[in-house]
PDB file of C-alpha atoms in Angstrom:
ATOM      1  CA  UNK A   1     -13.477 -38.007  -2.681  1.00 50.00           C
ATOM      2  CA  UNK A   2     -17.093 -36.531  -1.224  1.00 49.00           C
ATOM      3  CA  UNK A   3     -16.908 -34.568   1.970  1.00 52.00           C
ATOM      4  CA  UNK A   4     -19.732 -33.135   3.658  1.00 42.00           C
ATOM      5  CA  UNK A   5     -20.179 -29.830   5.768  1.00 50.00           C
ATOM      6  CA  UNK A   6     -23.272 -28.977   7.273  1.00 56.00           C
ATOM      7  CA  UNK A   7     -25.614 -28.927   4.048  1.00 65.00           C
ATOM      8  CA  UNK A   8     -22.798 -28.333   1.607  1.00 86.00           C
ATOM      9  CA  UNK A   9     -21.093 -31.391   0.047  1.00 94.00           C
ATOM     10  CA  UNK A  10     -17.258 -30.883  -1.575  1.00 96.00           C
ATOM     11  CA  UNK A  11     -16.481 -32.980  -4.175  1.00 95.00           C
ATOM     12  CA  UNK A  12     -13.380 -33.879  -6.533  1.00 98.00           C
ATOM     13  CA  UNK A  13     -15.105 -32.768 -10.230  1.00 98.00           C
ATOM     14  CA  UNK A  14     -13.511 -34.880 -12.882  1.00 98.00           C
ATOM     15  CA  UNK A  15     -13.378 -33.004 -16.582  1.00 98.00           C
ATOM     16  CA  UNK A  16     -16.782 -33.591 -17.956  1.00 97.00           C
ATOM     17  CA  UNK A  17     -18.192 -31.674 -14.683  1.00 96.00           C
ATOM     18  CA  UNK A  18     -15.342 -29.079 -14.626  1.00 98.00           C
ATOM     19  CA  UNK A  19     -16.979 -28.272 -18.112  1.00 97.00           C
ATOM     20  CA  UNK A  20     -20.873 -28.686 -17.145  1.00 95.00           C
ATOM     21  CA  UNK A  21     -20.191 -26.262 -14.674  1.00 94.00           C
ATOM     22  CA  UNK A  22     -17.781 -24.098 -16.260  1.00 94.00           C
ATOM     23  CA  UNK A  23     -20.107 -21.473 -17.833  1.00 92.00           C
ATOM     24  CA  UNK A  24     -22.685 -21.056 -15.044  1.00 92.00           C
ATOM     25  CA  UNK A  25     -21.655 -21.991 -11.266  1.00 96.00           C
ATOM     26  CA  UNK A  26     -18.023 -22.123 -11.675  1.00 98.00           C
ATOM     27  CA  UNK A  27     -17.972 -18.806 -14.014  1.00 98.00           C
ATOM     28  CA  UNK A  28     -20.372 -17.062 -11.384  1.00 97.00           C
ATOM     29  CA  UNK A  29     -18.244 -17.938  -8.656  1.00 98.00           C
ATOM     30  CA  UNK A  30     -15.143 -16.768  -9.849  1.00 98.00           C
ATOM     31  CA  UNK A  31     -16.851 -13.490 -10.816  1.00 98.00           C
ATOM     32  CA  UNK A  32     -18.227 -12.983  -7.222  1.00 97.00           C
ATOM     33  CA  UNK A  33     -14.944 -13.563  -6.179  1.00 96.00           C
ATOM     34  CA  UNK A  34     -13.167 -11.228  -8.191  1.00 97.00           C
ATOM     35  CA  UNK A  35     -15.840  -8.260  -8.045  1.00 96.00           C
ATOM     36  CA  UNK A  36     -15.507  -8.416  -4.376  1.00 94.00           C
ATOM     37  CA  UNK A  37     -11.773  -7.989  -4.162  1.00 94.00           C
ATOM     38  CA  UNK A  38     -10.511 -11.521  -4.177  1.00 94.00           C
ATOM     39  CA  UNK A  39      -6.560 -11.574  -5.776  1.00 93.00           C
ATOM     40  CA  UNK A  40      -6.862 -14.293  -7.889  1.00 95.00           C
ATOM     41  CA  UNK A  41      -5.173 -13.458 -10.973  1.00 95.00           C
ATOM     42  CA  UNK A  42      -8.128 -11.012 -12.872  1.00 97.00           C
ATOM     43  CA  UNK A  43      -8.813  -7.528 -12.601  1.00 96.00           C
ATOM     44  CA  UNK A  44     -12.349  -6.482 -12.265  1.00 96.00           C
ATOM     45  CA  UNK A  45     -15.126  -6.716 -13.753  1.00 96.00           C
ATOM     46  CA  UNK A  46     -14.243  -9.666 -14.835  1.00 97.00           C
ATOM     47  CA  UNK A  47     -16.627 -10.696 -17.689  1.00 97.00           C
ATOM     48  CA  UNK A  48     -18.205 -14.290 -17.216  1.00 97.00           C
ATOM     49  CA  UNK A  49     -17.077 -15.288 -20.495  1.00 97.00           C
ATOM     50  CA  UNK A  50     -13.425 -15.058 -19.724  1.00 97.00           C
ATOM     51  CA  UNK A  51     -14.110 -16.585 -16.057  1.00 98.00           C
ATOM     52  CA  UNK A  52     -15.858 -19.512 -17.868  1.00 98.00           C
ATOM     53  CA  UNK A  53     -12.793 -19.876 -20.204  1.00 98.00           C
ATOM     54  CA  UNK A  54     -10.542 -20.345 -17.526  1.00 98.00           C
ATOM     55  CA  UNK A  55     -12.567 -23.188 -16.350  1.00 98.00           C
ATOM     56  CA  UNK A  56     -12.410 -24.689 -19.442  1.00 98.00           C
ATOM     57  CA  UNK A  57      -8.923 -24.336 -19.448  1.00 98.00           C
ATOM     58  CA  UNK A  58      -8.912 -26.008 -15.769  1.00 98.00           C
ATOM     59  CA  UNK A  59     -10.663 -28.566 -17.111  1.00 98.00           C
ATOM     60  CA  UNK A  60      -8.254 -29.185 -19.906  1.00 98.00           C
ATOM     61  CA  UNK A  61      -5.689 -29.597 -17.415  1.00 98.00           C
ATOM     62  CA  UNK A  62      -7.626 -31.874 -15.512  1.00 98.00           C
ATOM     63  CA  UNK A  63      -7.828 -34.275 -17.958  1.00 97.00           C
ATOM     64  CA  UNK A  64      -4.015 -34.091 -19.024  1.00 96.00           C
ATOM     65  CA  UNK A  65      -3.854 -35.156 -14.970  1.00 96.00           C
ATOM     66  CA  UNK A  66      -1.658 -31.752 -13.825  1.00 96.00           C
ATOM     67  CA  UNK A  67      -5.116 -30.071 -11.811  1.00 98.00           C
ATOM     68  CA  UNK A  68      -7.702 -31.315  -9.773  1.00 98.00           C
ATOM     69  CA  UNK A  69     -10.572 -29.502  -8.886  1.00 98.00           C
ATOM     70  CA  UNK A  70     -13.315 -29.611  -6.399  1.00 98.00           C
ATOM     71  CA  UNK A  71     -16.246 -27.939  -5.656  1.00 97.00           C
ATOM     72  CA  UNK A  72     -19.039 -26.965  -2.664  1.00 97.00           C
ATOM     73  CA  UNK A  73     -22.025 -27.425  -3.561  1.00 95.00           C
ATOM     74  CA  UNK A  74     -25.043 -26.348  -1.387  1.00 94.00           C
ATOM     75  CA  UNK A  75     -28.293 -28.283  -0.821  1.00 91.00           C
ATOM     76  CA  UNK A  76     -29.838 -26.972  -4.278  1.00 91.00           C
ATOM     77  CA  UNK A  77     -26.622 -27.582  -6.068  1.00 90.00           C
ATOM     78  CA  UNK A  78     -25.230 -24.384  -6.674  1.00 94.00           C
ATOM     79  CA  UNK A  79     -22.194 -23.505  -6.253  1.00 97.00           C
ATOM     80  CA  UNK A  80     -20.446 -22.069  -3.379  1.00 97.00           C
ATOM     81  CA  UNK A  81     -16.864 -22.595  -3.403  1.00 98.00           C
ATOM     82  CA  UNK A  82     -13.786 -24.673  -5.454  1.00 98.00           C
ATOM     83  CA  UNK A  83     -10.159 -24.985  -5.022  1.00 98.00           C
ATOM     84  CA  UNK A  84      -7.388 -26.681  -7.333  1.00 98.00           C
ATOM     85  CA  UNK A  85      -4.521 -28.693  -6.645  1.00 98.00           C
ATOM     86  CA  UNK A  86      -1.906 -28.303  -9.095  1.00 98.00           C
ATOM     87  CA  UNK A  87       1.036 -30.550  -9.723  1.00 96.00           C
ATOM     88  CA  UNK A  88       4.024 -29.746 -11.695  1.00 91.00           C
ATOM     89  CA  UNK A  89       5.397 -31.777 -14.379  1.00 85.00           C
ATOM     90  CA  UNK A  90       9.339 -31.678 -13.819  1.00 91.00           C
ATOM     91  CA  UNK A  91      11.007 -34.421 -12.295  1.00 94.00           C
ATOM     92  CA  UNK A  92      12.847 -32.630  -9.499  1.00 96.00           C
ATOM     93  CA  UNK A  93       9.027 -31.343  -8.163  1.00 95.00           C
ATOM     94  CA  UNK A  94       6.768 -34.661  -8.176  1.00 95.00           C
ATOM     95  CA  UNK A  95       6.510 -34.236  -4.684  1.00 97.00           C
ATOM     96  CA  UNK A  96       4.754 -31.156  -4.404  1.00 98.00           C
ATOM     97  CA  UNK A  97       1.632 -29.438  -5.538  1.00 98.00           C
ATOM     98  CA  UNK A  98      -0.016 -25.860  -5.446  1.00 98.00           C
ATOM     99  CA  UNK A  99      -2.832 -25.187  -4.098  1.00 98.00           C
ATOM    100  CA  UNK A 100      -4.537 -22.074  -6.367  1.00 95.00           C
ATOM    101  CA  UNK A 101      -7.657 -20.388  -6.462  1.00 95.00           C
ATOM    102  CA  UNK A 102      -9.415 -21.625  -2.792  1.00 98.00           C
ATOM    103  CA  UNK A 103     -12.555 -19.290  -3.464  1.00 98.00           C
ATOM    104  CA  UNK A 104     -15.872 -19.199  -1.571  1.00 97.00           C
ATOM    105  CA  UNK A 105     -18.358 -17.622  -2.936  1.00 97.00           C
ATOM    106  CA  UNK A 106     -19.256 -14.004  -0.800  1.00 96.00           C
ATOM    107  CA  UNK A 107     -22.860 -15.095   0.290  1.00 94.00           C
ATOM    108  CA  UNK A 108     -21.192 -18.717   1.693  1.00 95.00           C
ATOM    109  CA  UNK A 109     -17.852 -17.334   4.093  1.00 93.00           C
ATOM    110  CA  UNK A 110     -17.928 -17.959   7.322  1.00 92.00           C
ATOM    111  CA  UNK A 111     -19.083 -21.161   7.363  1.00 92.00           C
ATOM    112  CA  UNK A 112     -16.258 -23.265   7.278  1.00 94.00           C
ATOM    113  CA  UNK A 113     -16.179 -24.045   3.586  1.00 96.00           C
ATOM    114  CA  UNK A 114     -12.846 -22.827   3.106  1.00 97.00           C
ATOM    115  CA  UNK A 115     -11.384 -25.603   5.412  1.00 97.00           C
ATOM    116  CA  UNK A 116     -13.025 -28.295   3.950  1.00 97.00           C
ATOM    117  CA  UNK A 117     -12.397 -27.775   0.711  1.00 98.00           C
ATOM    118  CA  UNK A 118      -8.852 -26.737   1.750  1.00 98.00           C
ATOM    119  CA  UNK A 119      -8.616 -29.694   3.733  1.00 98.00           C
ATOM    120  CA  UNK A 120     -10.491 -32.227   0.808  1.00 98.00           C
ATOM    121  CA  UNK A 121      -7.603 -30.781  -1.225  1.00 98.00           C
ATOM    122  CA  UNK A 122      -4.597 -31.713   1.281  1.00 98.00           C
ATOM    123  CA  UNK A 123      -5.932 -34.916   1.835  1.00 98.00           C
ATOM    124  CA  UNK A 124      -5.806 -35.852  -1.779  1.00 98.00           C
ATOM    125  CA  UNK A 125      -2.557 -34.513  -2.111  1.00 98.00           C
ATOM    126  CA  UNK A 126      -0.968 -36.472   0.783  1.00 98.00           C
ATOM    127  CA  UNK A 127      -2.997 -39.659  -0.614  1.00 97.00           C
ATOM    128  CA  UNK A 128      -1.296 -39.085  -3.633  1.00 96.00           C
ATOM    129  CA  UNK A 129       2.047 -39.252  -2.371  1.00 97.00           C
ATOM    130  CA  UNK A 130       3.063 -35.398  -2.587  1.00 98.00           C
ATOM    131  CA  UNK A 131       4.430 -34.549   0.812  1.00 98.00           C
ATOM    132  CA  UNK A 132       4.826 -30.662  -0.028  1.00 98.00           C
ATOM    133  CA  UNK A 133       1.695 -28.215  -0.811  1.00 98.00           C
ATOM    134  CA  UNK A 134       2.549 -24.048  -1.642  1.00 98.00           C
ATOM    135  CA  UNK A 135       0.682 -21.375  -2.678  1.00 98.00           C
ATOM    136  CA  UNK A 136       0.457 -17.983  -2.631  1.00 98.00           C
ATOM    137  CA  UNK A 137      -2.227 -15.004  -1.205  1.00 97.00           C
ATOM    138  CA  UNK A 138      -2.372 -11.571  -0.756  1.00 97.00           C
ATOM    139  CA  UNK A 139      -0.818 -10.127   2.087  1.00 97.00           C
ATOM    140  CA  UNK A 140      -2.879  -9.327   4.873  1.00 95.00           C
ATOM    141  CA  UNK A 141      -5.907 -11.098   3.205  1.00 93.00           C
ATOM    142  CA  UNK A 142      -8.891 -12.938   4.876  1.00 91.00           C
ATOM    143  CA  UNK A 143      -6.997 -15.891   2.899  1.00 94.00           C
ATOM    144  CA  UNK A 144      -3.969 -15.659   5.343  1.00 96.00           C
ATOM    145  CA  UNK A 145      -5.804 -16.522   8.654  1.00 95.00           C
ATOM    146  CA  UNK A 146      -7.347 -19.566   7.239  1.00 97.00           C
ATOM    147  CA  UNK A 147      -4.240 -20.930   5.610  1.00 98.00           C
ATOM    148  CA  UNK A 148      -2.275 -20.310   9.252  1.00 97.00           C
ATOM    149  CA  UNK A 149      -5.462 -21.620  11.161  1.00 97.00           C
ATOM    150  CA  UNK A 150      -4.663 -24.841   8.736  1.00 98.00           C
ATOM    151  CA  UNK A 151      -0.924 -24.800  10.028  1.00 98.00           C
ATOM    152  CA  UNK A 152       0.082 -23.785   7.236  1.00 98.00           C
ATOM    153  CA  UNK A 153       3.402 -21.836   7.225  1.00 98.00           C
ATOM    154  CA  UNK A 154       4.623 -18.443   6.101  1.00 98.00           C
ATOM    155  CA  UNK A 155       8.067 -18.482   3.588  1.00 98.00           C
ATOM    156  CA  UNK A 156       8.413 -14.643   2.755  1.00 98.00           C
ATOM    157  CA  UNK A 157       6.392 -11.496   1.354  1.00 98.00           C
ATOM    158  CA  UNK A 158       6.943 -10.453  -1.994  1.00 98.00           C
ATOM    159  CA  UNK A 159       6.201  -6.638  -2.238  1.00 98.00           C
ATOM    160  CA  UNK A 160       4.262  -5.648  -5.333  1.00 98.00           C
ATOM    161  CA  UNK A 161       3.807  -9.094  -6.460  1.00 97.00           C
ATOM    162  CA  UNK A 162       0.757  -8.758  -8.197  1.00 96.00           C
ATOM    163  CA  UNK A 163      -2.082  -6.591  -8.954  1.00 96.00           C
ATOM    164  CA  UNK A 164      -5.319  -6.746  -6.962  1.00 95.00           C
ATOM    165  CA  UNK A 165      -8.655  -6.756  -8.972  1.00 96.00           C
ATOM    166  CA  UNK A 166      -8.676  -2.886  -9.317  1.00 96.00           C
ATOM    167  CA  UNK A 167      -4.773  -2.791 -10.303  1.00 96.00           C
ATOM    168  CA  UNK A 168      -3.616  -1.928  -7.864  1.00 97.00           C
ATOM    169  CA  UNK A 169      -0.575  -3.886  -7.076  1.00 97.00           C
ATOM    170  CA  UNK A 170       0.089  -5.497  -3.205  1.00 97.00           C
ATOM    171  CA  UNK A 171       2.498  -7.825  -1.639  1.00 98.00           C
ATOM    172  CA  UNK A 172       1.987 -11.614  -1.625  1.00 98.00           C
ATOM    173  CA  UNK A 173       2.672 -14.078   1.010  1.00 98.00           C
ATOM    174  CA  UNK A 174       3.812 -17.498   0.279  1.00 98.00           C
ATOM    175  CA  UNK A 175       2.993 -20.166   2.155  1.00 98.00           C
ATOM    176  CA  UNK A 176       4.220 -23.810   2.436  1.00 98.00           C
ATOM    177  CA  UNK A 177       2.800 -26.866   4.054  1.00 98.00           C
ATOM    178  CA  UNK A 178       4.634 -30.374   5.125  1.00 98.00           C
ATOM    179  CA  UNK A 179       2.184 -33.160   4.366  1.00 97.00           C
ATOM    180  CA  UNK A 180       2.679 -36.997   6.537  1.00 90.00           C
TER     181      UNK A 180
END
C-alpha cells in the first residue's frame, strides 16, 4: 500500500527493507525523535546502534506477521517518518491492533505526514479485518492533537506512566479508535 503526500511517498516496508533501512534512515529517525523529546520508549541520547537494533527487531516481527511498518520517504529517499501497526497474538484480541511509534522526523512536522502515515496505517488495519486500533502518547503531547484531529478517542490518563527521554516520568493518554 503506496500513498503519496505532496513529494513524500508512505509505503508498507516488508522485512528485507525494514532491515536495509534499519541502520541508517530508520536508526536516524528514531534518534531525531528521541533527542528532541519524543516519548517513545528510550531515554536520551539514544545511541544509533541501539535505535538500529530495535529496527531489526521490528523487522523480525514483521516477518513472524505480528508488525507492519511503513515509512515516508521524501523525494531523495530519505527518511522522514514511520509508524507500526501491531497485532496481538491471543485469540480473544484478533480484532485489534496498536498503533506504536508514529514518528516524523523534526525537520518534516507540519506537513501532514503524520496523518498519512497514520491514516496508511488505519486503512490497512480496517482492510485487514481489525475493527479496533489503541495506542498510547504522552499527555499533553503534540501527538494528542493529531490523534483527536484523526477522531480518535481518549480512554483515561495514566499518571507517571512512563519516563520521558530525560527520565523524567509523565502521564500517558490512551487512546482508542472504532474502525468500519
Amino acid at each position: 500500500m503506496t500513498a503519496h503526500t505532496s513529494a513524500t511517498t508512505v509505503d508498507l516496508l516488508d522485512p528485507a527493507r525494514i532491515r536495509a533501512h534499519a541502520a541508517d534512515g530508520l536508526a536516524a529517525l528514531l534518534v531525531d525523535a528521541v533527542d528532541g523529546g519524543a516519548s517513545l520508549g528510550f531515554l536520551a541520547p539514544l545511541e544509533p546502534t541501539e535505535a538500529a537494533r530495535w529496527w531489526q527487531e521490528a523487522a523480525d516481527e514483521a516477518e513472524r506477521g505480528v508488525r507492519d511498518v511503513w515509512a515516508a520517504h521524501g523525494p531523495d529517499g530519505e527518511v522522514l517518518g514511520a509508524v507500526t501497526l501491531v497485532r496481538t497474538d491471543k485469540p480473544n484480541g484478533r480484532h485489534r491492533g496498536e498503533i506504536a511509534r508514529l514518528i516524523v522526523h523534526r525537520a518534516a512536522r507540519g506537513q501532514g505526514l503524520g496523518a498519512a502515515l497514520l491514516a496508511a496505517a488505519e486503512a490497512h488495519a480496517a482492510h485487514q479485518g481489525l475493527t479496533l486500533l489503541v495506542l498510547d502518547t504522552q499527555t499533553d503531547s503534540p501527538a494528542e492533537r493529531l490523534y483527536r484531529k484523526a477522531g480518535w478517542t481518549p480512554a483515561g490518563t495514566i499518571p507517571d506512566f512512563a519516563a520521558d527521554p530525560t527520565g523524567t516520568l509523565r502521564p500517558t493518554t490512551l487512546y482508542y479508535k472504532r474502525l468500519p
